[in-house]
Short mmCIF file of C-alpha atoms in Angstrom, two decimals:
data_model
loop_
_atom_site.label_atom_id
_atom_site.label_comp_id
_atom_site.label_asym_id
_atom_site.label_seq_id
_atom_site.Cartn_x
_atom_site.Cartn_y
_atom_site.Cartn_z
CA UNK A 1487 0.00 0.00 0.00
CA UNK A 1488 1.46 3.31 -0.90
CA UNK A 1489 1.08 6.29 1.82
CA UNK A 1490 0.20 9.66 0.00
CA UNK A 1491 0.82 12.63 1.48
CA UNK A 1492 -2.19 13.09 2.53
CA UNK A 1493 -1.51 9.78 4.55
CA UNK A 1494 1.49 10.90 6.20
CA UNK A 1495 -0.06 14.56 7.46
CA UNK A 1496 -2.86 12.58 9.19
CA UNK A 1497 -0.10 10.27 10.72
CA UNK A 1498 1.47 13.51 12.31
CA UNK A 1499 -1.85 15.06 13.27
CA UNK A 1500 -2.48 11.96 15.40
CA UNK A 1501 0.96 11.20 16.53
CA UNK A 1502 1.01 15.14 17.89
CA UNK A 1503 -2.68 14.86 19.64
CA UNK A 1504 -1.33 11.73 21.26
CA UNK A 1505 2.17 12.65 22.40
CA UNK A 1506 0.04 16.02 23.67
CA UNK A 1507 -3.01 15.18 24.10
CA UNK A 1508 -3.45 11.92 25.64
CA UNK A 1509 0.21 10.01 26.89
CA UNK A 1510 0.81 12.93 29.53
CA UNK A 1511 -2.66 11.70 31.19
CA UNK A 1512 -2.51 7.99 30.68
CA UNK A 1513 -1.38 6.83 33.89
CA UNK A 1514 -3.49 8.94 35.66
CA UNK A 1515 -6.59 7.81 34.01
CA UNK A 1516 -5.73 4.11 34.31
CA UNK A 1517 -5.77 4.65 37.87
CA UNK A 1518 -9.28 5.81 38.58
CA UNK A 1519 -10.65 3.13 35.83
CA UNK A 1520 -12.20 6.01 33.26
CA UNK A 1521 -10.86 8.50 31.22
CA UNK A 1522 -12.82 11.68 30.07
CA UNK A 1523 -14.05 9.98 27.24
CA UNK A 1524 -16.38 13.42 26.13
CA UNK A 1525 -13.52 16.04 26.34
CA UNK A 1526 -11.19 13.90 24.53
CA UNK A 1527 -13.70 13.16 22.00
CA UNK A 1528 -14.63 16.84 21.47
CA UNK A 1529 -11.02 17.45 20.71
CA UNK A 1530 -10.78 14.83 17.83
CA UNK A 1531 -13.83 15.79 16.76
CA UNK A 1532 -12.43 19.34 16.15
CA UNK A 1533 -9.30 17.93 14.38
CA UNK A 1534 -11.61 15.76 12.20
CA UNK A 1535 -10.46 12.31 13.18
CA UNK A 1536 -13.91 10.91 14.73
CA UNK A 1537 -14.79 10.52 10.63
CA UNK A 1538 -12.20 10.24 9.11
CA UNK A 1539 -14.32 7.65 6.20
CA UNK A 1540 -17.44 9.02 7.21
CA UNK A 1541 -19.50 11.14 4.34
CA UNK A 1542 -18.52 15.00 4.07
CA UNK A 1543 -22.09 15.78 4.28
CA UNK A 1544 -22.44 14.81 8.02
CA UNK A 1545 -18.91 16.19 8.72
CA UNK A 1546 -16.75 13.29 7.87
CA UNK A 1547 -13.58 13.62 5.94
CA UNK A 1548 -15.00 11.21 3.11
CA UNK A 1549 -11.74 9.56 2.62
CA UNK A 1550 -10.87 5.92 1.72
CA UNK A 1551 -10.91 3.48 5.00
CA UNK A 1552 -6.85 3.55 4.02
CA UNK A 1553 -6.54 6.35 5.84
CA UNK A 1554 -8.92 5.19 8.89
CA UNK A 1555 -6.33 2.11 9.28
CA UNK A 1556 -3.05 4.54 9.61
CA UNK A 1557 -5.04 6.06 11.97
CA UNK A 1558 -5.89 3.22 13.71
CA UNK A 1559 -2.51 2.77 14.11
CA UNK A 1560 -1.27 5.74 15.37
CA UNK A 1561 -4.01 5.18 18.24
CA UNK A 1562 -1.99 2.20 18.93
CA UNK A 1563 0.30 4.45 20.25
CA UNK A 1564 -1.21 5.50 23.24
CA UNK A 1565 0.59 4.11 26.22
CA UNK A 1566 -2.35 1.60 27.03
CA UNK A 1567 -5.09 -0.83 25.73
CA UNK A 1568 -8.28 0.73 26.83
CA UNK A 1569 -8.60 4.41 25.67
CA UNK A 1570 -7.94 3.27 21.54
CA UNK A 1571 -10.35 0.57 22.03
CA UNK A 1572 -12.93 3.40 23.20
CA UNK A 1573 -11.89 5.28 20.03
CA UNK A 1574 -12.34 2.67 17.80
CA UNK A 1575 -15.77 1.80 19.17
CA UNK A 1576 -16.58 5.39 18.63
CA UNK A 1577 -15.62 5.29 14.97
CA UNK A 1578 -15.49 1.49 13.35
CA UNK A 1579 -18.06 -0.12 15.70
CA UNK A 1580 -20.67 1.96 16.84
CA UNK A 1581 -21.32 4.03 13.66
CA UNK A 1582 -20.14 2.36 10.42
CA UNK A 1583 -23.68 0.59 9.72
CA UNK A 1584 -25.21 3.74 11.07
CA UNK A 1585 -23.23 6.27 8.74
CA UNK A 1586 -23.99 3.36 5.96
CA UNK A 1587 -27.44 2.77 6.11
CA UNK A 1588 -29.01 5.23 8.09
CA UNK A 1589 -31.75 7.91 7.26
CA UNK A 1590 -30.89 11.08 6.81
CA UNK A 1591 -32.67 11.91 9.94
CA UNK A 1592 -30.60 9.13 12.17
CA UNK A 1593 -27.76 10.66 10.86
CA UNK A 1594 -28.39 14.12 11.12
CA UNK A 1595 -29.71 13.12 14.75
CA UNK A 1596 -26.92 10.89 15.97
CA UNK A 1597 -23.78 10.55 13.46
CA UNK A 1598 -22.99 13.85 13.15
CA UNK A 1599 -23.25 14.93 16.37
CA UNK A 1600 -20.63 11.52 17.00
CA UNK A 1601 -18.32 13.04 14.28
CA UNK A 1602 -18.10 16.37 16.03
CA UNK A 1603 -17.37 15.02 19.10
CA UNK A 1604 -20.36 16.24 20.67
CA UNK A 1605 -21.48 12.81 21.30
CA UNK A 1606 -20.16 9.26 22.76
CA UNK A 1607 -21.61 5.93 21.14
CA UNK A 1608 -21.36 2.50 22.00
CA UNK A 1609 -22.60 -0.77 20.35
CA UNK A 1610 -24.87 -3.40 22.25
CA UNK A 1611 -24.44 -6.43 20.49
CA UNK A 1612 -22.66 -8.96 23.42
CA UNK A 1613 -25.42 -10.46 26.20
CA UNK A 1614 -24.40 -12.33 29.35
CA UNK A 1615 -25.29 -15.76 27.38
CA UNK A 1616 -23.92 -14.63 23.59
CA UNK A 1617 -20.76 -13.48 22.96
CA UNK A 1618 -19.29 -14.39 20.01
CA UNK A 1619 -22.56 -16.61 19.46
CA UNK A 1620 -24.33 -13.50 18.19
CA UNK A 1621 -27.17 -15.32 16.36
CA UNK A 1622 -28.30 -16.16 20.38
CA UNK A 1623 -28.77 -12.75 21.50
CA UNK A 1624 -32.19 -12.34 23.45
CA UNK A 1625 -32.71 -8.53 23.65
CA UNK A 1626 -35.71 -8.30 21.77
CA UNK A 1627 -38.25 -5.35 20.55
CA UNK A 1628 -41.40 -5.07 20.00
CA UNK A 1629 -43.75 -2.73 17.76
CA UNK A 1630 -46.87 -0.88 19.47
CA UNK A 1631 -47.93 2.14 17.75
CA UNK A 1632 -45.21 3.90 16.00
CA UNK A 1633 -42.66 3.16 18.84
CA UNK A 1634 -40.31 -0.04 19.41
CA UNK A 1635 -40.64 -1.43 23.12
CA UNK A 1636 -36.97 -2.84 24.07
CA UNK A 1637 -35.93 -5.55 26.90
CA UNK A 1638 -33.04 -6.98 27.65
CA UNK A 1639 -29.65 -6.60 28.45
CA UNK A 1640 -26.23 -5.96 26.96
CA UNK A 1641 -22.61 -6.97 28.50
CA UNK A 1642 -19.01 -5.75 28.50
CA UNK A 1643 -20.25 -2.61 26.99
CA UNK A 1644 -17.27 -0.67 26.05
CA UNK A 1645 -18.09 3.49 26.40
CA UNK A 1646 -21.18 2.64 28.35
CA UNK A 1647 -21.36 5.06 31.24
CA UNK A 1648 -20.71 7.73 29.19
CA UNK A 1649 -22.57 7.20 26.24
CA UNK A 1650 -25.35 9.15 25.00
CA UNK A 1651 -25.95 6.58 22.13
CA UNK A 1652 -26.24 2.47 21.51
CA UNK A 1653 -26.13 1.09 18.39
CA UNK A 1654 -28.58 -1.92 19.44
CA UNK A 1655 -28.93 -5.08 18.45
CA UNK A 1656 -32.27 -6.77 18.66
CA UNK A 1657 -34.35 -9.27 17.90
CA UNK A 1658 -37.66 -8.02 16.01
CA UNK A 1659 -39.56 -10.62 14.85
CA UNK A 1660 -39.96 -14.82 14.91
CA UNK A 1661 -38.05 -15.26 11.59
CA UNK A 1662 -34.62 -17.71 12.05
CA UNK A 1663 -32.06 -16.30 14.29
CA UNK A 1664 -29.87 -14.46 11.05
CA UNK A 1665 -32.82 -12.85 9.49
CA UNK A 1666 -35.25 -11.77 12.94
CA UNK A 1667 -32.04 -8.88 14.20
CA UNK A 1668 -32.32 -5.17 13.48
CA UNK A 1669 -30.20 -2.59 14.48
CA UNK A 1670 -31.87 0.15 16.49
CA UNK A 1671 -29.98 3.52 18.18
CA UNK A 1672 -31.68 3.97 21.27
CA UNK A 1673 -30.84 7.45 23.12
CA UNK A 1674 -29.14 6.56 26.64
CA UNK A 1675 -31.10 8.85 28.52
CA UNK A 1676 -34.37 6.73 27.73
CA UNK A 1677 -36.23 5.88 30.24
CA UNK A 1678 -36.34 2.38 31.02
CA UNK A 1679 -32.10 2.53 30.23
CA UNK A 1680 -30.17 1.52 32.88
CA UNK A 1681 -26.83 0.80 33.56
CA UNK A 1682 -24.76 -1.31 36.79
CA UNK A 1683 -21.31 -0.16 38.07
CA UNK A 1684 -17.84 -0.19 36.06
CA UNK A 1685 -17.00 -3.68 35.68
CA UNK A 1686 -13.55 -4.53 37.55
CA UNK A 1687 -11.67 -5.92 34.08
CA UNK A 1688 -8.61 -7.57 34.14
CA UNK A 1689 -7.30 -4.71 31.45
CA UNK A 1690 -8.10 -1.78 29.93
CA UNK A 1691 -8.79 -0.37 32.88
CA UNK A 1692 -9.30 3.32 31.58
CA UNK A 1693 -12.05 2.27 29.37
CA UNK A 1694 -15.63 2.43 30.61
CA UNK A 1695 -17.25 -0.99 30.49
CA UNK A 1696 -20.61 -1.89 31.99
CA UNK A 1697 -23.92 -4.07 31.42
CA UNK A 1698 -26.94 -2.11 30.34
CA UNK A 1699 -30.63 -3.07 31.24
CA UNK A 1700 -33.67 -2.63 28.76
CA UNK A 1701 -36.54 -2.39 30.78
CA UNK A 1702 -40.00 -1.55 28.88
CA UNK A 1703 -37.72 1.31 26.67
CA UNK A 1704 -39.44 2.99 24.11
CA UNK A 1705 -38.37 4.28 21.35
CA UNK A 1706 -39.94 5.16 18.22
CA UNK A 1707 -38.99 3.07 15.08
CA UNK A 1708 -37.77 6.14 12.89
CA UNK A 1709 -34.90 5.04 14.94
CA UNK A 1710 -34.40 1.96 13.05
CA UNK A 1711 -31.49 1.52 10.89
CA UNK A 1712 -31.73 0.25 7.28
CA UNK A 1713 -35.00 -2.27 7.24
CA UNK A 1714 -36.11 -4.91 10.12
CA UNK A 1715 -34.31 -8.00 10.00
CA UNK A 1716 -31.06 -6.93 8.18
CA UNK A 1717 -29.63 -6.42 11.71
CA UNK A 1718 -27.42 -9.47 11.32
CA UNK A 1719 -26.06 -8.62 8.09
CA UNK A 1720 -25.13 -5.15 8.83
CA UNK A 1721 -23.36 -6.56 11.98
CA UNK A 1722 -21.01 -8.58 10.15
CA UNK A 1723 -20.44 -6.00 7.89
CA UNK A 1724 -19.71 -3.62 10.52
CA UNK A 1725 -17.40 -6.34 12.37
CA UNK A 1726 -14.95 -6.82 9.38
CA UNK A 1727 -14.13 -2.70 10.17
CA UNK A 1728 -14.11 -3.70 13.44
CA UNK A 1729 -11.42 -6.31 13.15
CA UNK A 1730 -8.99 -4.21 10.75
CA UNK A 1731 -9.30 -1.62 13.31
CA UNK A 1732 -8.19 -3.43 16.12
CA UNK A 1733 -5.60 -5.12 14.18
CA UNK A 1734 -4.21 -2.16 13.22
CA UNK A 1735 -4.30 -0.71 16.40
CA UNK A 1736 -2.62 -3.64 18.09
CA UNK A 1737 0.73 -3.13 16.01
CA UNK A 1738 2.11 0.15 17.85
CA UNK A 1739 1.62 -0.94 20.82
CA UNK A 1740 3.25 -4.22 20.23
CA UNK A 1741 6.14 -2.04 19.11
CA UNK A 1742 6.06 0.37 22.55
CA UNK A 1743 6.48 -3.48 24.17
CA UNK A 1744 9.73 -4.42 22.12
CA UNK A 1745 11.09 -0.72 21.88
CA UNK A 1746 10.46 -0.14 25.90
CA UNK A 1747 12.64 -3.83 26.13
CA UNK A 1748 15.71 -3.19 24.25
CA UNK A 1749 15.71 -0.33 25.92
CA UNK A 1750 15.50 -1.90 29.33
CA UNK A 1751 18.02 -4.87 28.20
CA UNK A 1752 20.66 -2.35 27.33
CA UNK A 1753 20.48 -0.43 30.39
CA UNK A 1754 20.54 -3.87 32.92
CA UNK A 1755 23.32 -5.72 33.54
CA UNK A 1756 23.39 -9.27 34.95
CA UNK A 1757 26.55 -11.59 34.82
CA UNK A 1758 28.67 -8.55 34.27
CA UNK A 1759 26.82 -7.76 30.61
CA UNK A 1760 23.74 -6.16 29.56
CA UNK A 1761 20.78 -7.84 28.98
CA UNK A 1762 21.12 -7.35 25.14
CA UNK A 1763 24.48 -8.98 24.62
CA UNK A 1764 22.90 -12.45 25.48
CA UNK A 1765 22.37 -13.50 21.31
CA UNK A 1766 18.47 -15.05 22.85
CA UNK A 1767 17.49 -11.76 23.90
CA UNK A 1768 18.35 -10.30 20.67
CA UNK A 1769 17.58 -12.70 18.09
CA UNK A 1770 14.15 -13.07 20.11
CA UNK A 1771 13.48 -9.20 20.11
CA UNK A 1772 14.28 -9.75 16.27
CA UNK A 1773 12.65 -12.59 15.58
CA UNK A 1774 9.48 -10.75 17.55
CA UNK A 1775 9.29 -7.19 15.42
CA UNK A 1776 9.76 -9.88 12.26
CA UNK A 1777 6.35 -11.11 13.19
CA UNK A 1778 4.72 -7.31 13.82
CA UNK A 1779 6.10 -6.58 10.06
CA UNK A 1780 4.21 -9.34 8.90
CA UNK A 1781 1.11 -8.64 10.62
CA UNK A 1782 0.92 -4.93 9.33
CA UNK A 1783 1.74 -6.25 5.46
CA UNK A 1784 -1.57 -8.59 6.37
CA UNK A 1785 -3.69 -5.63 7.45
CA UNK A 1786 -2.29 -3.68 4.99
CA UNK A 1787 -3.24 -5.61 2.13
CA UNK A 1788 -6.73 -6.21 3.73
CA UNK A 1789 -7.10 -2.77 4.59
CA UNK A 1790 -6.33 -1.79 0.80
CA UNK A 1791 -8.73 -4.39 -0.64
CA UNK A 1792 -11.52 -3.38 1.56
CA UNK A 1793 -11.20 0.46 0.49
CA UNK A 1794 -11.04 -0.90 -2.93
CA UNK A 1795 -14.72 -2.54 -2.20
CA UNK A 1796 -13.58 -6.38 -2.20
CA UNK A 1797 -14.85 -8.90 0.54
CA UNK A 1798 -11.97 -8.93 3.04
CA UNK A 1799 -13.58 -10.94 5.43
CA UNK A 1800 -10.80 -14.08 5.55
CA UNK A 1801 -7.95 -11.64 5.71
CA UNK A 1802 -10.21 -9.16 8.31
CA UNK A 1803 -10.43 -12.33 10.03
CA UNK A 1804 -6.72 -13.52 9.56
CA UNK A 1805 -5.80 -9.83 10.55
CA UNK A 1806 -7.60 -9.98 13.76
CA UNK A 1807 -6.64 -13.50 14.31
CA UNK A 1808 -3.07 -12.74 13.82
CA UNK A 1809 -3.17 -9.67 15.91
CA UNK A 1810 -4.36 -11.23 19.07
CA UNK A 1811 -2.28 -13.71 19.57
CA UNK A 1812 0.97 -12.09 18.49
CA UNK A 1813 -0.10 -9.24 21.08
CA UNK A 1814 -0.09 -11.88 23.55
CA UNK A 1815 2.94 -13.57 21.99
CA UNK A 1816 4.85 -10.22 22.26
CA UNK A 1817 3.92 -8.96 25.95
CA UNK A 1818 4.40 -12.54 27.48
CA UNK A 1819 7.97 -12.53 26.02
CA UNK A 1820 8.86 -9.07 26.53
CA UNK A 1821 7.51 -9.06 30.20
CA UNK A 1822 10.07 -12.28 30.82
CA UNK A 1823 12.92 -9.99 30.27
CA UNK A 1824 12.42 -7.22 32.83
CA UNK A 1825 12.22 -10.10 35.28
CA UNK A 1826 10.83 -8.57 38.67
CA UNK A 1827 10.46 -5.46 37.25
CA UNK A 1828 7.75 -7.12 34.45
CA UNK A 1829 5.38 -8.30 37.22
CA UNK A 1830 4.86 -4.86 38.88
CA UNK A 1831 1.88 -3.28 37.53
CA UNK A 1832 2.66 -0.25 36.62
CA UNK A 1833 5.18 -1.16 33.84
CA UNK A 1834 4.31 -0.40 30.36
CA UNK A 1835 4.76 -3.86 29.45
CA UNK A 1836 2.80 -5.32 32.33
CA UNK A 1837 -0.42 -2.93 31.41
CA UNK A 1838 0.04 -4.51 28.08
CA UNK A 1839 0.12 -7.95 28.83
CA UNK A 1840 -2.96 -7.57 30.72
CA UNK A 1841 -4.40 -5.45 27.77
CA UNK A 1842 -3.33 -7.34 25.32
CA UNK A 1843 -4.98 -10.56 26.62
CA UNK A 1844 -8.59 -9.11 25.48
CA UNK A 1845 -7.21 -9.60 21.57
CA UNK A 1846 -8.49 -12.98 21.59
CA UNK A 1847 -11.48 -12.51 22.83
CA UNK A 1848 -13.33 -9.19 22.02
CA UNK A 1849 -14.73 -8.94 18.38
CA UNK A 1850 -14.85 -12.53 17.79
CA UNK A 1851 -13.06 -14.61 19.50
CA UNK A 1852 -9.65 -16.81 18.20
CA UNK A 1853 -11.77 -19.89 17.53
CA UNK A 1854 -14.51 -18.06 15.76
CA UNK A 1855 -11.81 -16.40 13.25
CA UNK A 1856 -10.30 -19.61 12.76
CA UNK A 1857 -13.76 -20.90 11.98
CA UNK A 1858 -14.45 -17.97 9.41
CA UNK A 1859 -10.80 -18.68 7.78
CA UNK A 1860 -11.54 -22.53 7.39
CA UNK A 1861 -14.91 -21.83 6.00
CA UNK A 1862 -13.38 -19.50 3.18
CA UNK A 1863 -10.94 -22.10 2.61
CA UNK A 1864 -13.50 -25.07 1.84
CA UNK A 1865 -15.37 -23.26 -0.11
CA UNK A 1866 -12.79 -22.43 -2.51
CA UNK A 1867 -11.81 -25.95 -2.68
CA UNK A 1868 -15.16 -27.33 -3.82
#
């Protein structure tokens, strides 16, 4: 994929709102478990970078999703896990289907107001009993009168306590399980909407997560997205951006993990030589950014496919795949060189080991990815 110009300036623009922006804050905001999720937002959302492939008529940029994968990974950059994660929910998960095929009204109502950054979105697909298993969700709604009656309940609902959006998934009707799910946006100040306390995650800890509770909420069904029962297939389309995204994002911060190590091996001596002059250390640090090289050419070449308008969804799915485990890969064996120092929690590579460890399961799980891949590859065998 060839980087433009125009490619490299939005680079900058995000590496400089990071380095200024958002690292000087980090640490402090993984401590108390949130991070201002609406004042940070507001500030992308004057730079542009909420919609970046969104259309220029709601106040999106209208570029290529190229340019929304560099800036996925320059997010990746940020000195933890949970804050890009929020980001990307905000931008490839919670509005893609709605900047797609929403009304003009839904848009005008609720996308552009996400663009500026005058508004925080989530997306309730995951329930207590379906995670990857999305066909199983239970949240249903119901019509009466020109309204939508909603009940249920979402889990691990990234953004949640500060959202003023959810991008809901539902079951509307008794057709089979992929053609009875519509996507709804239901306001979160509906009443009827409620929401139970931070949940205590292993990682991310600066991102919001909570369950949300549908009790009797009404909504009117100009809120609907696209047509009833094509909830399922804009899902899946929405989860292949999904999936580039956070393989993208996954690469810089694999990168922090080596840099931060070499850096660290250098510096500590044991047996009268540093760290780094033991050839295993080295060659392992090598072999390790080898792998990250390879998993950006991957999501490169998916990423370039997609904006061209091809089906990515094996190499989405190969990209996310990929990305989880080598995050895991990478942590685990840079955290084994800093010794004691890797198992206190506030080191860099400690946050991202714990981080990182949601890679395999968020978005699809390892197992379901590997189940997409192998059903690509039979079919091309046949």
């Amino acid at each position: 994929m060839l980087l433009t110009q125009e490619h490299l300036e939005l680079k900058r623009t995000i590496a400089n709102f990071v380095e200024k922006d958002i690292n000087p804050y980090v640490d402090e905001w993984e401590a108390s478990g949130i991070f201002p999720a609406k004042e940070v937002f507001k500030k992308m959302g004057d730079l542009g970078l909420l919609g970046i492939s969104k259309p220029e008529e709601f106040g999106g940029m209208g570029l290529d999703y190229t340019y929304e994968m560099l800036a996925a990974e320059e997010f990746g950059a940020i000195r933890c896990g949970g804050i890009p994660m929020a980001i990307g929910v905000q931008t490839n998960m919670a509005t893609p289907a709605l900047a797609r095929f929403g009304s003009d009204y839904l848009r005008k109502t609720y996308l552009a107001p996400a663009i500026a950054g005058d508004m925080v979105g989530c997306i309730g697909v995951s329930e207590p009993g379906a995670g990857s298993d999305v066909a199983n969700i239970k949240t249903n709604a119901v019509k009466d009168g020109d309204d939508y009656v909603i009940n249920g309940t979402k889990m691990w609902i990234t953004n949640a306590t500060q959202a003023d959006f959810i991008c809901l998934l539902v079951n509307s009707s008794d057709e089979p399980a992929h053609k009875n799910k519509s996507l709804i946006v239901v306001p979160t100040n509906t009443p009827g909407v409620s929401f139970s306390e931070k949940l205590n995650k292993l990682g991310m800890r600066s991102s919001d997560t909570a369950q949300i509770f549908f009790d009797n909420v009404r909504v009117p069904q100009k809120n609907l997205i696209g047509h009833e029962g094509a909830g399922f297939v804009m899902q899946m389309q929405q989860f292949q951006e999904e999936r580039l995204y956070v393989a993208a994002m996954s690469i810089k911060g694999m990168e922090i993990c080596i840099n931060e190590t070499m850096t660290y091996t250098r510096e500590r001596n044991a047996f009268g030589k540093p760290l780094i002059a033991n050839q295993s250390v080295l060659f392992r640090l090598a072999e390790l950014q080898t792998e990250v090289e390879s998993l950006r050419a991957l999501t490169y070449q998916a990423c370039e496919r997609y904006s061209q308008g091809e089906d990515v969804t094996k190499l989405a799915s190969m990209a996310k795949l990929k990305s989880g485990r080598l995050s895991r890969e990478v942590s685990d064996a840079c955290l084994q060189y800093w010794g004691g120092m890797g198992f206190m929690w506030d080191n860099i590579v400690s946050r991202f080991y714990r981080d990182n460890r949601l890679g395999s399961i968020g978005g699809g799980a390892d197992e379901i990815m590997l189940g997409i891949i192998g059903k690509y590859m039979t079919s091309t065998q046949r």
